[in-house]
CSV table of N, CA and C in Angstrom, one decimal:
chain,number,residue,atom,x,y,z
A,1,MET,N,71.8,23.8,9.1
A,1,MET,CA,73.2,24.1,8.9
A,1,MET,C,74.1,22.9,8.8
A,2,PRO,N,73.9,21.8,9.6
A,2,PRO,CA,74.7,20.6,9.5
A,2,PRO,C,74.6,20.0,8.1
A,3,LEU,N,73.4,20.0,7.5
A,3,LEU,CA,73.3,19.4,6.2
A,3,LEU,C,74.1,20.2,5.1
A,4,ILE,N,74.1,21.5,5.3
A,4,ILE,CA,74.9,22.3,4.3
A,4,ILE,C,76.4,22.0,4.5
A,5,MET,N,76.9,21.9,5.7
A,5,MET,CA,78.3,21.6,6.0
A,5,MET,C,78.6,20.2,5.5
A,6,GLY,N,77.8,19.2,5.7
A,6,GLY,CA,78.1,17.9,5.2
A,6,GLY,C,78.1,17.8,3.7
A,7,MET,N,77.1,18.5,3.1
A,7,MET,CA,77.1,18.5,1.6
A,7,MET,C,78.3,19.3,1.0
A,8,SER,N,78.7,20.3,1.7
A,8,SER,CA,79.9,21.1,1.3
A,8,SER,C,81.1,20.3,1.3
A,9,VAL,N,81.3,19.4,2.4
A,9,VAL,CA,82.4,18.5,2.4
A,9,VAL,C,82.4,17.5,1.3
A,10,LEU,N,81.3,17.0,1.0
A,10,LEU,CA,81.2,16.0,-0.1
A,10,LEU,C,81.5,16.6,-1.4
A,11,LEU,N,80.9,17.8,-1.7
A,11,LEU,CA,81.2,18.5,-2.9
A,11,LEU,C,82.6,19.0,-3.1
A,12,ALA,N,83.2,19.4,-2.0
A,12,ALA,CA,84.6,19.8,-2.0
A,12,ALA,C,85.5,18.6,-2.3
A,13,CYS,N,85.2,17.5,-1.8
A,13,CYS,CA,86.0,16.3,-2.1
A,13,CYS,C,85.8,15.9,-3.5
A,14,GLN,N,84.6,16.0,-4.0
A,14,GLN,CA,84.4,15.6,-5.4
A,14,GLN,C,85.1,16.6,-6.3
A,15,PHE,N,85.1,17.9,-6.0
A,15,PHE,CA,85.7,18.9,-6.8
A,15,PHE,C,87.2,18.7,-6.8
A,16,ALA,N,87.8,18.4,-5.6
A,16,ALA,CA,89.2,18.1,-5.6
A,16,ALA,C,89.6,16.9,-6.4
A,17,GLY,N,88.7,15.9,-6.4
A,17,GLY,CA,88.9,14.7,-7.2
A,17,GLY,C,88.9,15.0,-8.7
A,18,GLU,N,87.9,15.9,-9.1
A,18,GLU,CA,87.9,16.3,-10.5
A,18,GLU,C,89.1,17.0,-10.9
A,19,LEU,N,89.6,17.9,-10.0
A,19,LEU,CA,90.8,18.7,-10.3
A,19,LEU,C,92.0,17.7,-10.5
A,20,LEU,N,92.1,16.7,-9.6
A,20,LEU,CA,93.2,15.8,-9.8
A,20,LEU,C,93.1,15.0,-11.1
A,21,ALA,N,91.9,14.5,-11.3
A,21,ALA,CA,91.7,13.6,-12.5
A,21,ALA,C,92.0,14.4,-13.8
A,22,ARG,N,91.5,15.6,-13.9
A,22,ARG,CA,91.8,16.4,-15.1
A,22,ARG,C,93.1,17.0,-15.1
A,23,GLY,N,93.6,17.4,-14.0
A,23,GLY,CA,95.0,18.1,-14.0
A,23,GLY,C,96.1,17.1,-14.3
A,24,LEU,N,95.9,15.9,-13.8
A,24,LEU,CA,97.0,14.8,-14.0
A,24,LEU,C,96.6,13.9,-15.1
A,25,ALA,N,95.5,14.1,-15.8
A,25,ALA,CA,95.1,13.3,-16.9
A,25,ALA,C,95.0,11.8,-16.5
A,26,MET,N,94.4,11.6,-15.3
A,26,MET,CA,94.3,10.2,-14.8
A,26,MET,C,93.1,9.5,-15.5
A,27,PRO,N,93.2,8.2,-15.7
A,27,PRO,CA,92.0,7.5,-16.3
A,27,PRO,C,91.0,7.1,-15.2
A,28,VAL,N,91.0,7.7,-14.1
A,28,VAL,CA,90.0,7.4,-13.0
A,28,VAL,C,89.1,8.6,-12.9
A,29,PRO,N,87.8,8.3,-12.8
A,29,PRO,CA,86.8,9.4,-12.7
A,29,PRO,C,87.0,10.3,-11.4
A,30,GLY,N,86.8,11.6,-11.6
A,30,GLY,CA,87.0,12.5,-10.5
A,30,GLY,C,86.2,12.2,-9.2
A,31,PRO,N,84.9,11.8,-9.3
A,31,PRO,CA,84.2,11.4,-8.1
A,31,PRO,C,84.8,10.3,-7.3
A,32,VAL,N,85.5,9.3,-8.1
A,32,VAL,CA,86.1,8.2,-7.4
A,32,VAL,C,87.3,8.7,-6.6
A,33,LEU,N,88.1,9.6,-7.2
A,33,LEU,CA,89.2,10.2,-6.5
A,33,LEU,C,88.7,11.0,-5.4
A,34,GLY,N,87.6,11.7,-5.5
A,34,GLY,CA,87.0,12.5,-4.4
A,34,GLY,C,86.7,11.6,-3.3
A,35,MET,N,86.2,10.4,-3.5
A,35,MET,CA,85.8,9.5,-2.4
A,35,MET,C,87.1,9.0,-1.7
A,36,VAL,N,88.2,8.8,-2.5
A,36,VAL,CA,89.4,8.4,-1.9
A,36,VAL,C,89.9,9.6,-1.0
A,37,ILE,N,89.8,10.8,-1.5
A,37,ILE,CA,90.2,11.9,-0.7
A,37,ILE,C,89.4,12.0,0.6
A,38,LEU,N,88.1,11.8,0.5
A,38,LEU,CA,87.2,11.8,1.7
A,38,LEU,C,87.6,10.7,2.6
A,39,LEU,N,87.9,9.5,2.1
A,39,LEU,CA,88.3,8.4,2.9
A,39,LEU,C,89.6,8.7,3.7
A,40,VAL,N,90.6,9.2,3.0
A,40,VAL,CA,91.8,9.6,3.6
A,40,VAL,C,91.6,10.6,4.7
A,41,GLY,N,90.8,11.6,4.4
A,41,GLY,CA,90.5,12.6,5.4
A,41,GLY,C,89.8,12.0,6.7
A,42,LEU,N,88.9,11.1,6.5
A,42,LEU,CA,88.2,10.5,7.6
A,42,LEU,C,89.1,9.6,8.4
A,43,ILE,N,90.0,8.9,7.7
A,43,ILE,CA,91.0,8.1,8.4
A,43,ILE,C,91.9,8.9,9.3
A,44,VAL,N,92.4,10.1,8.7
A,44,VAL,CA,93.3,11.0,9.4
A,44,VAL,C,92.5,11.5,10.6
A,45,ARG,N,91.3,11.9,10.4
A,45,ARG,CA,90.5,12.5,11.5
A,45,ARG,C,90.1,11.5,12.6
A,46,GLY,N,89.9,10.2,12.1
A,46,GLY,CA,89.6,9.2,13.1
A,46,GLY,C,88.1,9.0,13.4
A,47,GLN,N,87.3,9.9,12.9
A,47,GLN,CA,85.8,9.8,13.1
A,47,GLN,C,85.1,10.5,12.0
A,48,VAL,N,83.8,10.2,11.9
A,48,VAL,CA,83.0,10.9,10.9
A,48,VAL,C,82.3,12.1,11.6
A,49,PRO,N,82.4,13.3,11.1
A,49,PRO,CA,81.7,14.4,11.7
A,49,PRO,C,80.2,14.2,11.7
A,50,ALA,N,79.5,14.8,12.7
A,50,ALA,CA,78.1,14.6,12.8
A,50,ALA,C,77.4,15.2,11.5
A,51,SER,N,77.8,16.3,11.0
A,51,SER,CA,77.2,16.9,9.8
A,51,SER,C,77.3,16.0,8.6
A,52,LEU,N,78.5,15.4,8.5
A,52,LEU,CA,78.7,14.5,7.3
A,52,LEU,C,77.9,13.2,7.5
A,53,ARG,N,77.8,12.7,8.7
A,53,ARG,CA,77.0,11.5,8.9
A,53,ARG,C,75.5,11.8,8.6
A,54,GLN,N,75.0,12.9,9.0
A,54,GLN,CA,73.6,13.2,8.8
A,54,GLN,C,73.4,13.4,7.3
A,55,THR,N,74.3,14.0,6.6
A,55,THR,CA,74.1,14.2,5.1
A,55,THR,C,74.2,12.9,4.4
A,56,GLY,N,75.1,12.0,4.8
A,56,GLY,CA,75.3,10.7,4.2
A,56,GLY,C,74.1,9.8,4.4
A,57,GLU,N,73.5,9.9,5.6
A,57,GLU,CA,72.3,9.1,5.9
A,57,GLU,C,71.1,9.6,5.1
A,58,GLY,N,71.0,10.9,4.9
A,58,GLY,CA,69.9,11.5,4.1
A,58,GLY,C,70.1,11.1,2.7
A,59,LEU,N,71.3,11.1,2.1
A,59,LEU,CA,71.5,10.7,0.7
A,59,LEU,C,71.2,9.2,0.6
A,60,LEU,N,71.6,8.4,1.5
A,60,LEU,CA,71.4,6.9,1.4
A,60,LEU,C,69.9,6.6,1.5
A,61,ARG,N,69.1,7.4,2.2
A,61,ARG,CA,67.7,7.1,2.3
A,61,ARG,C,67.0,7.2,1.0
A,62,TYR,N,67.5,8.0,0.1
A,62,TYR,CA,66.9,8.2,-1.3
A,62,TYR,C,67.8,7.6,-2.4
A,63,LEU,N,68.7,6.7,-2.1
A,63,LEU,CA,69.6,6.1,-3.0
A,63,LEU,C,68.8,5.4,-4.2
A,64,THR,N,67.7,4.8,-3.9
A,64,THR,CA,67.0,4.0,-4.9
A,64,THR,C,66.5,4.9,-6.0
A,65,LEU,N,66.3,6.2,-5.8
A,65,LEU,CA,65.9,7.1,-6.9
A,65,LEU,C,67.0,7.2,-7.9
A,66,LEU,N,68.2,7.0,-7.5
A,66,LEU,CA,69.3,7.2,-8.5
A,66,LEU,C,69.3,6.0,-9.5
A,67,PHE,N,68.6,4.9,-9.3
A,67,PHE,CA,68.5,3.8,-10.2
A,67,PHE,C,67.5,4.0,-11.3
A,68,VAL,N,66.6,5.0,-11.2
A,68,VAL,CA,65.6,5.3,-12.2
A,68,VAL,C,66.3,5.7,-13.5
A,69,PRO,N,67.2,6.6,-13.6
A,69,PRO,CA,67.8,6.9,-14.9
A,69,PRO,C,68.5,5.7,-15.5
A,70,ALA,N,69.1,4.9,-14.7
A,70,ALA,CA,69.8,3.7,-15.3
A,70,ALA,C,68.7,2.7,-15.9
A,71,GLY,N,67.6,2.6,-15.2
A,71,GLY,CA,66.5,1.7,-15.7
A,71,GLY,C,65.9,2.3,-17.0
A,72,VAL,N,65.8,3.6,-17.1
A,72,VAL,CA,65.3,4.2,-18.3
A,72,VAL,C,66.3,4.0,-19.4
A,73,GLY,N,67.6,4.1,-19.1
A,73,GLY,CA,68.6,3.9,-20.1
A,73,GLY,C,68.6,2.5,-20.7
A,74,LEU,N,68.3,1.5,-19.8
A,74,LEU,CA,68.2,0.1,-20.2
A,74,LEU,C,67.0,-0.1,-21.1
A,75,MET,N,65.9,0.6,-20.8
A,75,MET,CA,64.7,0.4,-21.7
A,75,MET,C,64.9,1.1,-23.0
A,76,VAL,N,65.6,2.3,-23.0
A,76,VAL,CA,65.7,3.0,-24.2
A,76,VAL,C,66.7,2.3,-25.2
A,77,HIS,N,67.8,1.7,-24.6
A,77,HIS,CA,68.8,1.1,-25.4
A,77,HIS,C,68.8,-0.4,-25.4
A,78,ALA,N,67.6,-1.0,-25.2
A,78,ALA,CA,67.5,-2.4,-25.1
A,78,ALA,C,68.0,-3.2,-26.3
A,79,ARG,N,67.7,-2.6,-27.5
A,79,ARG,CA,68.1,-3.3,-28.8
A,79,ARG,C,69.7,-3.3,-28.9
A,80,LEU,N,70.3,-2.1,-28.5
A,80,LEU,CA,71.7,-2.0,-28.6
A,80,LEU,C,72.4,-3.0,-27.6
A,81,ILE,N,71.8,-3.0,-26.4
A,81,ILE,CA,72.3,-3.9,-25.3
A,81,ILE,C,72.2,-5.4,-25.8
A,82,GLY,N,71.0,-5.7,-26.4
A,82,GLY,CA,70.8,-7.1,-26.9
A,82,GLY,C,71.8,-7.5,-27.9
A,83,MET,N,72.3,-6.6,-28.7
A,83,MET,CA,73.3,-7.0,-29.7
A,83,MET,C,74.7,-7.4,-29.1
A,84,ASP,N,75.0,-6.9,-27.9
A,84,ASP,CA,76.2,-7.3,-27.2
A,84,ASP,C,75.9,-8.0,-25.9
A,85,LEU,N,74.8,-8.8,-25.9
A,85,LEU,CA,74.4,-9.4,-24.6
A,85,LEU,C,75.4,-10.4,-24.1
A,86,VAL,N,76.0,-11.2,-24.9
A,86,VAL,CA,77.0,-12.2,-24.5
A,86,VAL,C,78.2,-11.5,-23.8
A,87,PRO,N,78.9,-10.6,-24.4
A,87,PRO,CA,80.0,-9.9,-23.8
A,87,PRO,C,79.6,-9.2,-22.5
A,88,ILE,N,78.4,-8.6,-22.5
A,88,ILE,CA,78.0,-7.9,-21.3
A,88,ILE,C,77.7,-8.9,-20.2
A,89,GLY,N,77.1,-10.0,-20.5
A,89,GLY,CA,76.8,-11.1,-19.5
A,89,GLY,C,78.1,-11.7,-18.9
A,90,VAL,N,79.0,-12.0,-19.8
A,90,VAL,CA,80.3,-12.6,-19.4
A,90,VAL,C,81.0,-11.6,-18.4
A,91,THR,N,81.0,-10.3,-18.8
A,91,THR,CA,81.7,-9.3,-18.0
A,91,THR,C,81.0,-9.2,-16.7
A,92,LEU,N,79.7,-9.1,-16.6
A,92,LEU,CA,79.0,-9.0,-15.4
A,92,LEU,C,79.2,-10.2,-14.4
A,93,VAL,N,79.2,-11.4,-15.0
A,93,VAL,CA,79.4,-12.6,-14.2
A,93,VAL,C,80.8,-12.7,-13.7
A,94,GLY,N,81.8,-12.4,-14.6
A,94,GLY,CA,83.2,-12.4,-14.2
A,94,GLY,C,83.5,-11.3,-13.2
A,95,SER,N,83.0,-10.1,-13.4
A,95,SER,CA,83.4,-9.1,-12.4
A,95,SER,C,82.7,-9.4,-11.0
A,96,THR,N,81.5,-9.9,-11.0
A,96,THR,CA,80.9,-10.3,-9.8
A,96,THR,C,81.6,-11.4,-9.1
A,97,ALA,N,82.1,-12.4,-9.8
A,97,ALA,CA,82.9,-13.5,-9.2
A,97,ALA,C,84.2,-13.0,-8.7
A,98,LEU,N,84.8,-12.1,-9.4
A,98,LEU,CA,86.1,-11.5,-8.9
A,98,LEU,C,85.9,-10.7,-7.7
A,99,THR,N,84.8,-9.9,-7.7
A,99,THR,CA,84.5,-9.1,-6.5
A,99,THR,C,84.3,-9.9,-5.3
A,100,LEU,N,83.5,-11.0,-5.4
A,100,LEU,CA,83.2,-11.9,-4.3
A,100,LEU,C,84.5,-12.6,-3.8
A,101,ALA,N,85.4,-13.0,-4.7
A,101,ALA,CA,86.6,-13.6,-4.4
A,101,ALA,C,87.5,-12.7,-3.6
A,102,VAL,N,87.7,-11.5,-4.1
A,102,VAL,CA,88.5,-10.5,-3.4
A,102,VAL,C,87.9,-10.1,-2.0
A,103,THR,N,86.6,-9.9,-2.0
A,103,THR,CA,86.0,-9.6,-0.7
A,103,THR,C,86.2,-10.7,0.3
A,104,GLY,N,86.0,-12.0,-0.1
A,104,GLY,CA,86.3,-13.1,0.8
A,104,GLY,C,87.7,-13.2,1.2
A,105,TRP,N,88.6,-12.9,0.3
A,105,TRP,CA,90.1,-13.0,0.7
A,105,TRP,C,90.4,-11.9,1.7
A,106,VAL,N,89.9,-10.7,1.5
A,106,VAL,CA,90.1,-9.6,2.4
A,106,VAL,C,89.5,-9.9,3.8
A,107,LEU,N,88.3,-10.4,3.8
A,107,LEU,CA,87.7,-10.8,5.0
A,107,LEU,C,88.5,-11.8,5.8
A,108,GLN,N,89.0,-12.9,5.1
A,108,GLN,CA,89.8,-13.9,5.8
A,108,GLN,C,91.1,-13.3,6.4
A,109,ARG,N,91.7,-12.4,5.6
A,109,ARG,CA,93.0,-11.8,6.1
A,109,ARG,C,92.7,-10.9,7.3
A,110,SER,N,91.6,-10.2,7.3
A,110,SER,CA,91.3,-9.3,8.4
A,110,SER,C,90.9,-10.1,9.6
A,111,GLN,N,90.2,-11.2,9.4
A,111,GLN,CA,89.9,-12.1,10.6
A,111,GLN,C,91.1,-12.7,11.1
A,112,ARG,N,92.1,-13.1,10.3
A,112,ARG,CA,93.3,-13.7,10.8
A,112,ARG,C,94.1,-12.7,11.6
A,113,ARG,N,94.2,-11.5,11.1
A,113,ARG,CA,94.9,-10.4,11.9
A,113,ARG,C,94.2,-10.1,13.2
A,114,ARG,N,92.9,-10.1,13.2
A,114,ARG,CA,92.2,-9.8,14.5
A,114,ARG,C,92.4,-11.0,15.5
A,115,SER,N,92.4,-12.2,15.0
A,115,SER,CA,92.6,-13.3,15.9
A,115,SER,C,94.0,-13.4,16.4
A,116,ALA,N,95.0,-13.0,15.5
A,116,ALA,CA,96.4,-13.0,15.9
A,116,ALA,C,96.6,-11.9,17.1
A,117,ARG,N,95.9,-10.8,17.0
A,117,ARG,CA,96.0,-9.8,18.0
A,117,ARG,C,95.2,-10.1,19.3
A,118,GLY,N,94.3,-11.1,19.2
A,118,GLY,CA,93.5,-11.5,20.3
A,118,GLY,C,92.2,-10.8,20.4
A,119,GLU,N,91.9,-10.1,19.4
A,119,GLU,CA,90.6,-9.4,19.3
A,119,GLU,C,89.5,-10.3,19.0
A,120,PRO,N,88.3,-10.0,19.5
A,120,PRO,CA,87.1,-10.9,19.2
A,120,PRO,C,86.6,-10.8,17.7
């Protein structure tokens, strides 16, 4: 029963995100909005329910299987990807560098705030 409840929460958040994305014609995918809805709900609640934790851990255990379709897509469309290899490579390197820079900046800011409060 806990797995059903956890999966129901995840699917309800994704459904709400899809409704928002389509209803407001937002350029953001519905599942992303659903994750934001879930995050806000968890922040308001202050903790992760046991059923949601159990479901999330179960999904993460098999996360590597979700990379199989992406790998097949790369093999099927290798020639098409090869035609645009330079822009794809520049985009991947640039987005990775930007992500690392923003992550480092956020980490520094959070460490400064914690040290200012006297937290370890």
